[in-house]
Coordinates of C-alpha atoms and ligand atoms in Angstrom, one line a residue:
Chain A
M1 CA 68.2 94.9 61.3
T2 CA 70.1 91.7 61.3
T3 CA 73.4 91.3 63.0
S4 CA 76.3 91.7 60.5
K5 CA 78.8 89.0 59.6
A6 CA 81.7 91.0 61.2
E7 CA 79.7 91.6 64.6
N8 CA 78.9 88.0 64.8
G9 CA 82.5 87.0 64.6
R10 CA 83.5 89.6 66.9
N11 CA 80.7 88.5 69.5
L12 CA 82.4 85.0 69.1
K13 CA 85.7 86.1 69.9
E14 CA 85.0 88.1 73.0
A15 CA 83.1 85.1 74.1
I16 CA 85.9 82.6 73.8
I17 CA 88.4 85.3 75.3
E18 CA 86.0 85.5 78.3
G19 CA 85.8 81.9 78.6
L20 CA 89.5 81.2 78.5
I21 CA 90.0 83.8 81.3
W22 CA 87.3 82.3 83.2
F23 CA 88.8 79.0 82.8
S24 CA 92.4 80.2 84.1
G25 CA 90.7 81.5 86.9
I26 CA 88.7 78.8 87.8
S27 CA 91.4 76.3 87.5
A28 CA 94.0 78.1 89.6
I29 CA 91.3 78.1 92.3
L30 CA 90.7 74.4 91.7
I31 CA 94.1 73.2 91.8
I32 CA 95.0 75.3 95.2
A33 CA 91.7 73.6 96.6
L34 CA 92.9 69.8 95.3
I35 CA 96.3 70.4 97.0
F36 CA 94.8 71.4 100.2
I37 CA 92.3 68.5 100.0
F38 CA 95.2 66.1 99.1
L39 CA 97.3 67.7 101.8
L40 CA 94.3 67.1 104.4
K41 CA 93.4 63.5 103.2
E42 CA 97.1 62.4 103.8
G43 CA 97.9 64.5 106.8
A44 CA 94.7 64.3 108.8
P45 CA 95.1 60.8 110.2
A46 CA 98.3 62.0 111.9
F47 CA 96.4 64.3 114.1
V48 CA 93.9 61.3 115.1
N49 CA 96.5 58.3 115.4
V50 CA 99.0 60.5 117.3
P51 CA 98.1 62.3 120.4
I52 CA 98.2 65.9 120.6
S53 CA 100.3 65.7 123.7
S54 CA 102.8 63.5 121.7
L55 CA 102.8 66.0 118.6
L56 CA 103.7 68.6 121.2
G57 CA 106.6 66.6 122.5
R58 CA 110.2 67.7 122.6
R59 CA 111.6 64.4 120.7
W60 CA 111.6 63.6 117.0
Y61 CA 112.6 60.1 116.7
P62 CA 110.2 58.3 114.2
I63 CA 111.9 55.0 114.6
E64 CA 110.7 54.7 118.2
D65 CA 107.3 56.0 117.4
L66 CA 108.4 59.5 118.7
F67 CA 106.8 62.5 116.5
G68 CA 107.4 65.5 118.7
L69 CA 107.2 68.5 116.2
L70 CA 108.6 71.0 119.0
P71 CA 112.2 70.7 117.8
L72 CA 111.1 71.1 113.9
L73 CA 108.9 74.3 114.7
I74 CA 111.5 75.8 116.9
G75 CA 114.0 74.9 114.0
S76 CA 112.0 76.7 111.5
L77 CA 111.3 79.7 113.8
L78 CA 115.0 80.2 114.5
V79 CA 115.9 80.1 110.9
T80 CA 113.3 82.2 109.6
V81 CA 113.3 85.0 112.3
G82 CA 117.1 84.9 112.1
A83 CA 116.9 85.4 108.3
V84 CA 114.3 88.0 109.0
V85 CA 116.2 90.1 111.6
I86 CA 119.1 90.3 109.4
A87 CA 117.6 90.6 106.0
V88 CA 114.8 93.3 106.7
P89 CA 116.6 96.1 108.2
L90 CA 119.4 95.4 105.4
G91 CA 117.1 95.3 102.7
L92 CA 115.1 98.3 103.7
I93 CA 118.3 100.6 104.1
T94 CA 119.5 99.3 100.8
A95 CA 116.3 100.2 99.2
V96 CA 116.0 103.6 100.7
Y97 CA 119.9 104.1 99.5
L98 CA 119.3 102.9 96.0
G99 CA 115.6 104.9 95.7
E100 CA 116.4 107.9 97.6
F101 CA 120.2 108.9 97.8
A102 CA 121.9 106.9 94.9
P103 CA 122.9 108.8 91.5
T104 CA 120.8 107.4 88.5
W105 CA 123.6 105.5 87.0
Q106 CA 124.3 103.7 90.4
R107 CA 120.7 102.9 90.5
E108 CA 120.8 101.8 86.6
L109 CA 123.7 99.4 87.5
L110 CA 122.6 97.9 90.9
K111 CA 118.9 97.4 90.3
P112 CA 119.2 94.7 87.7
L113 CA 122.0 93.2 89.5
I114 CA 120.2 92.6 92.7
E115 CA 117.7 91.0 90.6
V116 CA 119.8 88.7 89.0
L117 CA 120.7 87.7 92.4
A118 CA 117.5 86.5 93.0
G119 CA 117.8 84.0 90.3
I120 CA 120.6 82.2 91.7
P121 CA 119.3 78.4 92.2
S122 CA 119.1 77.9 95.9
I123 CA 121.1 74.7 95.9
V124 CA 124.0 76.7 94.8
L125 CA 123.6 79.0 97.7
G126 CA 123.5 76.1 100.1
F127 CA 126.8 74.7 98.4
L128 CA 128.3 78.2 99.0
G129 CA 127.0 78.1 102.7
W130 CA 128.5 74.8 103.1
V131 CA 131.8 75.7 101.5
V132 CA 132.4 79.1 102.8
L133 CA 130.0 80.4 105.4
A134 CA 130.1 77.3 107.8
P135 CA 133.7 77.4 108.3
L136 CA 133.2 81.2 109.2
V137 CA 130.5 80.4 111.7
Q138 CA 132.7 77.7 113.4
N139 CA 135.7 80.0 113.8
M140 CA 133.6 82.4 115.3
G141 CA 133.4 80.0 118.3
A142 CA 130.3 77.5 117.6
S143 CA 130.9 73.8 118.0
T144 CA 130.0 73.3 114.5
G145 CA 129.6 75.4 111.3
L146 CA 126.3 74.0 110.6
T147 CA 123.9 75.9 112.7
A148 CA 120.5 78.0 112.7
F149 CA 122.8 80.8 112.3
T150 CA 124.4 79.4 109.1
G151 CA 120.8 78.9 107.7
A152 CA 119.7 82.2 108.7
L153 CA 122.4 83.7 106.8
I154 CA 121.7 81.8 103.4
L155 CA 117.8 82.7 103.8
A156 CA 118.6 86.2 104.4
Y157 CA 120.6 86.4 101.3
M158 CA 118.1 84.6 99.4
S159 CA 115.4 87.0 100.4
L160 CA 117.2 90.2 100.2
P161 CA 116.8 90.6 96.4
T162 CA 113.3 90.3 96.7
I163 CA 113.0 92.8 99.7
I164 CA 115.2 95.5 98.1
S165 CA 113.7 95.1 94.9
I166 CA 109.9 95.4 95.8
T167 CA 110.8 98.2 98.3
E168 CA 112.7 100.1 96.0
D169 CA 109.6 100.0 93.5
A170 CA 107.2 101.1 96.5
L171 CA 109.6 104.1 97.1
Y172 CA 109.6 104.9 93.4
A173 CA 105.9 105.1 93.2
V174 CA 105.7 107.7 95.9
P175 CA 104.7 110.9 94.1
N176 CA 107.9 113.6 94.1
E177 CA 105.0 116.3 95.3
Y178 CA 105.3 114.3 98.7
R179 CA 108.9 115.1 98.9
D180 CA 108.7 118.5 97.7
G181 CA 105.7 119.3 100.0
A182 CA 108.0 117.8 103.1
L183 CA 111.0 119.6 101.7
A184 CA 109.5 123.0 101.3
I185 CA 108.7 123.3 104.9
G186 CA 112.3 123.0 105.8
A187 CA 112.4 119.2 106.5
T188 CA 115.7 117.5 105.9
Q189 CA 115.8 114.8 103.4
W190 CA 116.2 112.1 106.0
Q191 CA 113.1 113.7 107.7
T192 CA 111.4 113.6 104.5
I193 CA 111.9 109.9 103.9
W194 CA 111.4 108.8 107.3
R195 CA 108.2 110.5 108.0
V196 CA 106.6 110.9 104.7
V197 CA 108.0 108.8 102.0
L198 CA 108.3 105.2 104.0
P199 CA 104.8 105.8 105.5
A200 CA 103.4 106.6 102.0
A201 CA 105.3 103.3 100.9
R202 CA 104.3 101.4 103.8
S203 CA 101.8 98.7 102.2
G204 CA 104.3 98.0 99.3
I205 CA 106.9 97.8 102.0
V206 CA 105.0 95.2 104.0
I207 CA 104.5 92.9 100.8
A208 CA 108.2 93.1 99.9
V209 CA 108.8 92.0 103.5
M210 CA 106.1 89.1 103.3
L211 CA 107.5 87.8 99.9
G212 CA 110.9 87.9 101.8
I213 CA 109.6 85.7 104.7
G214 CA 107.7 83.7 102.4
R215 CA 110.7 83.0 100.7
A216 CA 112.6 82.1 103.9
I217 CA 109.9 79.7 105.3
G218 CA 109.4 77.5 102.2
E219 CA 113.1 77.2 101.6
T220 CA 114.2 73.6 101.9
M221 CA 117.4 72.7 99.7
A222 CA 119.9 75.3 101.0
V223 CA 118.6 75.2 104.7
M224 CA 119.0 71.4 104.7
M225 CA 122.6 71.9 103.4
V226 CA 123.7 74.2 106.3
T227 CA 121.9 73.5 109.4
G228 CA 123.3 70.4 110.6
N229 CA 119.7 68.6 110.4
A230 CA 119.9 67.5 114.0
A231 CA 116.5 67.7 115.5
N232 CA 117.2 68.9 118.6
I233 CA 116.2 72.0 120.8
P234 CA 119.0 74.5 121.1
S235 CA 119.3 75.8 124.7
W236 CA 119.9 79.4 125.9
R237 CA 123.0 78.0 127.6
T238 CA 124.8 77.1 124.5
G239 CA 124.1 79.9 122.5
L240 CA 120.4 79.5 120.9
F241 CA 121.5 80.3 117.4
F242 CA 124.7 78.4 117.1
Q243 CA 123.6 74.7 117.3
P244 CA 122.3 72.5 114.6
V245 CA 118.6 72.9 113.9
R246 CA 116.3 70.9 111.6
T247 CA 113.5 72.5 110.1
M248 CA 110.0 71.5 108.9
T249 CA 110.6 71.5 105.2
A250 CA 114.1 69.9 105.8
T251 CA 112.3 67.0 107.6
I252 CA 109.7 66.4 104.8
A253 CA 112.4 66.5 102.2
A254 CA 114.7 64.0 104.1
E255 CA 112.3 61.6 105.2
M256 CA 109.7 61.5 102.5
G257 CA 111.5 59.0 100.4
E258 CA 112.0 56.4 103.0
V259 CA 108.6 55.9 104.5
A260 CA 106.0 53.4 103.8
Q261 CA 103.1 55.2 102.3
G262 CA 100.1 55.1 104.6
S263 CA 102.1 54.7 107.9
V264 CA 102.0 56.6 110.8
H265 CA 105.3 58.5 110.1
Y266 CA 104.0 59.1 106.7
S267 CA 100.6 60.6 107.8
V268 CA 103.0 63.1 110.2
L269 CA 105.0 64.4 107.6
F270 CA 102.0 65.4 105.7
G271 CA 100.8 66.8 108.9
I272 CA 104.0 68.8 108.9
G273 CA 102.7 70.3 105.7
I274 CA 99.5 71.4 107.1
V275 CA 101.2 73.1 109.7
L276 CA 103.6 75.0 107.3
F277 CA 100.5 75.8 104.9
L278 CA 98.7 77.2 107.8
I279 CA 101.7 79.3 109.1
T280 CA 101.9 80.8 105.7
F281 CA 98.4 81.5 105.7
A282 CA 98.2 83.0 108.8
I283 CA 101.2 85.3 107.8
N284 CA 99.5 86.3 104.4
S285 CA 96.2 87.3 106.1
L286 CA 98.2 89.4 108.7
A287 CA 100.0 91.2 106.0
T288 CA 96.8 92.0 104.0
R289 CA 95.2 93.2 107.0
F290 CA 98.1 95.4 108.1
V291 CA 98.3 96.7 104.3
S292 CA 94.7 97.8 104.0
G293 CA 94.8 99.3 107.8
G294 CA 96.0 102.3 105.4
D295 CA 97.0 105.3 107.5
G296 CA 95.2 104.6 110.7
R297 CA 97.6 103.5 112.8
A298 CA 99.5 106.8 114.1
T299 CA 96.6 108.5 113.8
R300 CA 94.5 106.1 116.0
R301 CA 97.1 106.4 118.7
R302 CA 96.8 110.1 118.7
A303 CA 93.4 109.9 118.9
Q304 CA 93.4 108.0 122.0
L305 CA 95.6 110.6 124.1
Chain B
M1 CA 108.3 150.8 101.8
E2 CA 110.7 147.7 102.9
N3 CA 111.7 144.8 100.8
K4 CA 111.5 141.6 102.4
I5 CA 113.3 140.1 99.2
E6 CA 115.5 141.8 96.7
V7 CA 116.1 139.8 93.7
R8 CA 119.3 141.1 91.9
Q9 CA 120.7 140.4 88.6
F10 CA 119.4 136.9 88.6
N11 CA 119.9 134.4 86.0
F12 CA 118.9 130.6 85.8
Y13 CA 119.8 127.7 83.9
Y14 CA 118.4 124.3 83.2
G15 CA 121.5 122.8 81.7
D16 CA 122.4 125.1 78.4
F17 CA 118.9 126.5 78.7
Q18 CA 118.6 129.9 80.2
A19 CA 115.2 129.8 81.9
L20 CA 115.5 133.3 83.7
I21 CA 117.3 136.0 82.4
D22 CA 118.7 139.6 84.4
L23 CA 115.8 139.6 86.6
N24 CA 115.6 142.3 89.4
V25 CA 112.6 142.2 91.4
P26 CA 111.7 143.9 95.0
I27 CA 109.3 141.9 97.1
R28 CA 107.7 144.0 99.5
A29 CA 107.2 142.8 103.0
N30 CA 103.6 142.0 104.0
Q31 CA 102.2 142.4 100.7
I32 CA 101.0 140.3 98.1
T33 CA 103.1 140.1 95.0
A34 CA 101.6 138.3 92.0
L35 CA 103.3 137.1 89.1
I36 CA 101.7 136.7 85.7
G37 CA 102.9 135.6 82.2
P38 CA 102.1 132.9 79.7
S39 CA 102.9 129.5 80.5
G40 CA 106.6 128.5 80.2
C41 CA 107.8 131.9 80.8
G42 CA 109.6 130.8 84.1
K43 CA 107.2 131.6 86.8
S44 CA 107.3 128.5 88.7
T45 CA 111.1 128.6 87.9
F46 CA 111.3 131.9 89.5
L47 CA 109.5 131.1 92.7
R48 CA 111.3 127.9 93.4
S49 CA 114.5 130.0 93.2
L50 CA 113.3 132.2 96.0
N51 CA 113.5 129.0 98.6
R52 CA 115.7 127.3 96.7
M53 CA 113.6 124.2 96.0
N54 CA 115.3 124.1 92.4
D55 CA 118.3 122.7 94.2
T56 CA 116.5 119.4 93.7
I57 CA 117.1 119.8 90.1
S58 CA 120.6 118.4 89.3
I59 CA 121.1 120.2 86.0
A60 CA 119.8 123.5 87.6
R61 CA 122.4 126.4 88.0
A62 CA 121.7 130.0 89.4
E63 CA 123.6 133.3 89.2
G64 CA 123.1 136.8 91.0
E65 CA 121.5 137.3 94.1
V66 CA 118.5 136.7 96.2
L67 CA 118.6 138.9 99.3
L68 CA 116.3 137.9 102.2
D69 CA 116.4 140.4 104.8
G70 CA 119.7 141.6 103.2
K71 CA 121.2 138.4 102.9
N72 CA 121.8 136.3 99.9
I73 CA 120.4 133.0 100.1
Y74 CA 122.7 131.4 97.5
D75 CA 125.8 132.0 99.9
A76 CA 127.6 129.2 100.7
D77 CA 126.9 129.6 104.7
V78 CA 123.3 129.6 104.2
D79 CA 121.4 126.6 105.6
V80 CA 118.9 125.2 102.9
V81 CA 116.6 124.0 105.5
D82 CA 116.7 127.0 107.7
L83 CA 115.8 128.9 104.6
R84 CA 112.7 126.9 103.8
H85 CA 111.8 127.2 107.1
R86 CA 111.5 130.8 106.8
V87 CA 110.3 131.0 103.1
G88 CA 107.7 128.2 103.0
M89 CA 105.6 126.9 99.7
V90 CA 102.2 126.0 98.5
F91 CA 102.5 124.0 95.6
Q92 CA 99.8 124.0 92.2
R93 CA 98.4 120.6 92.8
P94 CA 97.3 120.2 96.7
N95 CA 99.8 117.8 98.0
P96 CA 98.7 116.7 101.6
F97 CA 100.7 114.0 102.7
P98 CA 98.7 110.6 102.8
Q99 CA 98.1 111.1 106.5
S100 CA 95.8 112.4 108.8
I101 CA 94.7 116.2 108.7
Y102 CA 96.2 116.7 112.2
N103 CA 99.5 114.8 111.2
N104 CA 99.6 117.1 108.1
V105 CA 99.6 120.3 110.0
A106 CA 101.7 118.9 112.7
F107 CA 104.5 117.8 110.3
G108 CA 106.3 121.2 110.1
P109 CA 106.6 121.8 114.1
R110 CA 107.4 118.1 114.6
V111 CA 110.4 118.0 112.2
L112 CA 111.7 121.2 113.4
G113 CA 111.0 120.4 117.2
T114 CA 109.1 123.9 117.8
A115 CA 106.0 122.1 119.6
K116 CA 105.1 119.2 121.3
G117 CA 102.2 117.6 123.2
S118 CA 99.5 120.1 124.0
S119 CA 101.3 122.9 122.8
L120 CA 101.6 121.1 119.4
D121 CA 97.7 120.7 119.5
D122 CA 97.4 124.3 120.2
V123 CA 99.8 125.1 116.9
V124 CA 97.5 122.7 115.0
V125 CA 94.2 124.4 115.8
E126 CA 95.9 127.5 115.4
S127 CA 97.0 127.3 111.8
L128 CA 93.9 125.6 110.8
K129 CA 92.3 128.6 112.1
G130 CA 94.7 130.7 110.2
A131 CA 94.0 128.7 107.1
A132 CA 90.1 129.1 107.3
L133 CA 89.6 125.5 107.7
W134 CA 89.2 125.0 111.1
E135 CA 85.3 124.9 111.0
E136 CA 85.2 122.3 108.6
V137 CA 87.6 119.8 109.9
Q138 CA 87.4 120.2 113.7
D139 CA 85.4 117.1 113.9
K140 CA 87.6 115.1 111.6
L141 CA 91.2 115.5 112.6
Y142 CA 92.1 112.1 112.5
E143 CA 90.9 111.5 109.1
P144 CA 93.0 111.0 106.1
A145 CA 93.5 114.2 104.4
Q146 CA 92.8 112.7 101.1
A147 CA 89.4 112.5 102.0
L148 CA 89.0 116.4 102.1
N149 CA 87.7 118.1 98.7
P150 CA 90.6 119.8 96.6
G151 CA 89.7 123.3 98.0
Q152 CA 90.0 122.2 101.6
Q153 CA 93.1 120.1 100.6
Q154 CA 94.7 123.5 99.4
R155 CA 94.0 125.3 102.6
L156 CA 95.2 122.2 104.7
C157 CA 98.4 122.8 102.6
I158 CA 98.4 126.5 103.5
A159 CA 97.9 125.4 107.2
R160 CA 100.6 122.7 107.0
A161 CA 103.0 125.7 105.6
I162 CA 102.0 128.3 108.3
A163 CA 102.3 125.7 111.2
V164 CA 106.0 126.7 110.9
Q165 CA 105.5 130.3 111.1
P166 CA 107.5 131.1 107.9
E167 CA 108.1 134.8 106.9
V168 CA 107.3 134.6 103.5
I169 CA 104.9 132.1 101.6
L170 CA 105.3 131.2 98.0
M171 CA 102.0 130.0 96.2
D172 CA 102.7 128.2 92.8
E173 CA 99.1 128.7 90.9
P174 CA 97.5 127.6 94.4
C175 CA 93.9 127.9 92.5
S176 CA 94.3 126.2 89.4
A177 CA 93.1 122.8 90.8
L178 CA 90.0 125.0 92.5
D179 CA 86.6 125.9 91.6
P180 CA 85.4 129.3 91.9
V181 CA 84.2 129.2 95.1
A182 CA 87.2 127.8 96.6
T183 CA 89.2 130.3 94.6
L184 CA 87.8 133.1 96.4
R185 CA 88.0 131.3 99.7
V186 CA 91.7 130.8 99.1
E187 CA 92.1 134.6 98.0
D188 CA 90.2 135.8 101.1
L189 CA 92.7 133.9 103.2
M190 CA 95.6 135.5 101.3
R191 CA 94.3 138.7 102.0
Q192 CA 94.2 137.9 105.6
L193 CA 97.5 136.5 106.0
S194 CA 99.3 139.0 104.2
K195 CA 98.9 141.0 107.6
N196 CA 101.7 138.6 109.1
Y197 CA 103.5 137.1 106.1
T198 CA 104.9 138.3 102.7
I199 CA 103.2 136.7 100.0
V200 CA 104.2 135.8 96.5
I201 CA 101.7 134.0 94.1
V202 CA 102.0 132.9 90.7
T203 CA 98.8 132.8 88.8
H204 CA 97.8 132.7 85.3
N205 CA 94.5 134.3 86.0
M206 CA 94.7 137.7 85.6
Q207 CA 91.7 138.5 86.9
Q208 CA 92.9 136.9 90.3
A209 CA 96.0 138.7 89.9
A210 CA 94.0 142.1 89.7
R211 CA 91.8 141.3 92.6
A212 CA 94.1 139.5 94.9
S213 CA 97.4 141.5 94.8
D214 CA 99.4 144.6 95.9
W215 CA 102.2 144.5 93.2
T216 CA 102.2 142.6 90.1
G217 CA 105.1 141.5 87.6
F218 CA 104.6 140.5 84.0
F219 CA 107.1 137.8 82.8
W220 CA 107.8 137.0 79.4
L221 CA 110.2 134.2 78.1
G222 CA 112.4 134.5 81.1
R223 CA 112.4 138.3 81.7
L224 CA 110.5 140.4 83.7
V225 CA 108.6 143.0 81.3
E226 CA 107.1 145.2 83.7
F227 CA 106.5 145.3 87.5
G228 CA 104.4 147.9 89.4
K229 CA 101.5 148.3 91.6
T230 CA 98.8 146.3 90.5
G231 CA 96.5 148.9 90.1
D232 CA 98.7 150.9 87.6
L233 CA 99.9 147.7 85.6
F234 CA 96.6 146.7 84.8
T235 CA 95.1 150.3 84.1
N236 CA 98.0 152.0 82.7
P237 CA 100.7 149.3 81.5
Q238 CA 104.0 150.9 80.2
E239 CA 105.1 148.3 78.0
E240 CA 103.1 147.6 74.8
L241 CA 103.9 143.8 75.4
T242 CA 102.2 144.2 78.8
E243 CA 99.2 145.7 77.4
S244 CA 98.6 143.3 74.4
Y245 CA 98.8 140.4 77.1
I246 CA 96.5 141.7 79.5
T247 CA 94.0 142.9 77.0
G248 CA 94.4 139.9 74.6
R249 CA 93.5 137.6 77.4
Q250 CA 90.6 139.7 78.6
G251 CA 89.2 140.2 75.4
Ligands
ADP401 N1 113.2 120.4 85.5 C1 113.2 121.4 84.3 N2 114.3 120.9 83.5 C2 114.5 121.5 82.5 N3 113.7 122.7 81.8 C3 112.8 122.8 82.6 C4 112.4 122.6 84.0 N4 111.3 123.1 84.3 C5 111.1 124.2 83.6 N5 111.8 123.8 82.6 C6 111.5 124.9 81.3 O1 112.0 126.1 81.7 C7 111.0 127.0 81.2 C8 110.4 127.7 82.5 O2 109.4 126.7 82.9 P1 108.4 127.3 84.2 O3 109.1 127.9 85.2 O4 107.5 126.1 84.8 O5 107.3 128.1 83.6 P2 105.9 128.6 84.1 O6 105.8 128.1 85.5 O7 105.7 130.0 83.9 O8 105.0 127.7 83.1 C9 110.3 126.2 80.3 O9 110.6 126.4 79.1 C10 110.2 124.9 80.8 O10 110.2 123.9 80.1
MG402 MG1 104.4 126.8 86.5

């Protein structure tokens, strides 16, 4: 028997579709690889030409060839940690309210509204932070309104929609049978949520938090507008979060336009890019491990007793 | 004989739809009461009315009385959480939490604060033994409950229910997802448990009702058509409807 015309056509179509899918997959990988290679090529000289001790220095002052990354690292750290500390509890509580307590009409009203918030351009939020938040922070007693705390507030606001929306999806995916099982034993609704629903939704919640943090670490524009951009290391004495800082992203964005291509300063800026890349990569792999850890945690702890 | 639960003039509605009509059902203490009837006749609804699990359905509404030890569980001063602690439930599809076997059984004592530390360990062991599951899981208490087979999962759910020492256990078609061997094990288990607990079981399997229960109620379109000793009801039904249902299914 020979293959029919129709069958030939079908096979050809299959082959084309398969090829397209393969091509898309490969090009995504290739593009990422290319970006990383480019980053390495431009940034690696920084780690060769500038001694590590100097990169770990406390002063970022490129005009005098001082390339201490510490203030920038600490700036990013303060703003991000601040944002996470504010956004994660708030986001989780809001999601639990929406998913477990709110009547349907409220959920149907609020969920899309929250998702729209995610679409507000960051420059608009930066502007809002500058005009509204900064004066408020200054009134709280800081010497200026443009501080790490102001940046953290804006970033928290930016990551909230992501955290809320994805956490709510994760809660929604928990089968009602689990809730019934807990309630039928005589657990209160709150115990049911805390001990059954949240653990069951854990991997989704971790992803929500990670995406929220990802948004915070990488954000540049809004942060640049409200953190004051002074590359100094805030001290405990004067209030860690209530002084101007400069983040890694803001540094790259602000200085890239002015450096000579191929100069040391130029390669250090790319070096900062590499550091950012590594941090994000580390957080992602940590999250993946945490997620695939499954039910083990509480269990393993008991097993050791 | 003493009635653990006494259902009186009970009506139940989902919105405008009346799912249960004028029910009067006695549930004897420390006996197994089986409820049979075609699918959709209200067996699950009735069972869920006995520990107010229907409260979670917003459009649901109940009228009449369900007396537990003489006290109406629908009275305003009844604490639902406490009620469900006394009247536990096992569901149609095994629904162990996605946690370890140990944590599943320990869940109830933990939330109710009835046992801690080594006494919690004891409760877990006793409950697993009570549910005839101990032998099979003693070496893997800290492994995920989802790794058990469906029959074991259902017995784990029974262990989880008895860990809080309820007075009544409601079972909604507990064997419908199980193979015949696992089904027989659960039936044996029910027989043992009935020494200490009052058991109400819904089943669409008439052989099971005939085999495993002391009393049987036959439901039809939201009404209780006939209620009596299991032996009598199956050998000598008083109502024509009952007779055609049990013979129709068997023949
Ligand atoms: N949550 C609900 N909302 C509305 N109607 C329901 C709900 N649950 C059950 N019903 C209806 O109530 C009747 C009895 O259902 P059910 O108690 O589940 O019967 P059974 O368990 O005997 O199969 C059916 O007609 C069913 O469609
Ligand atoms: Mg049912």
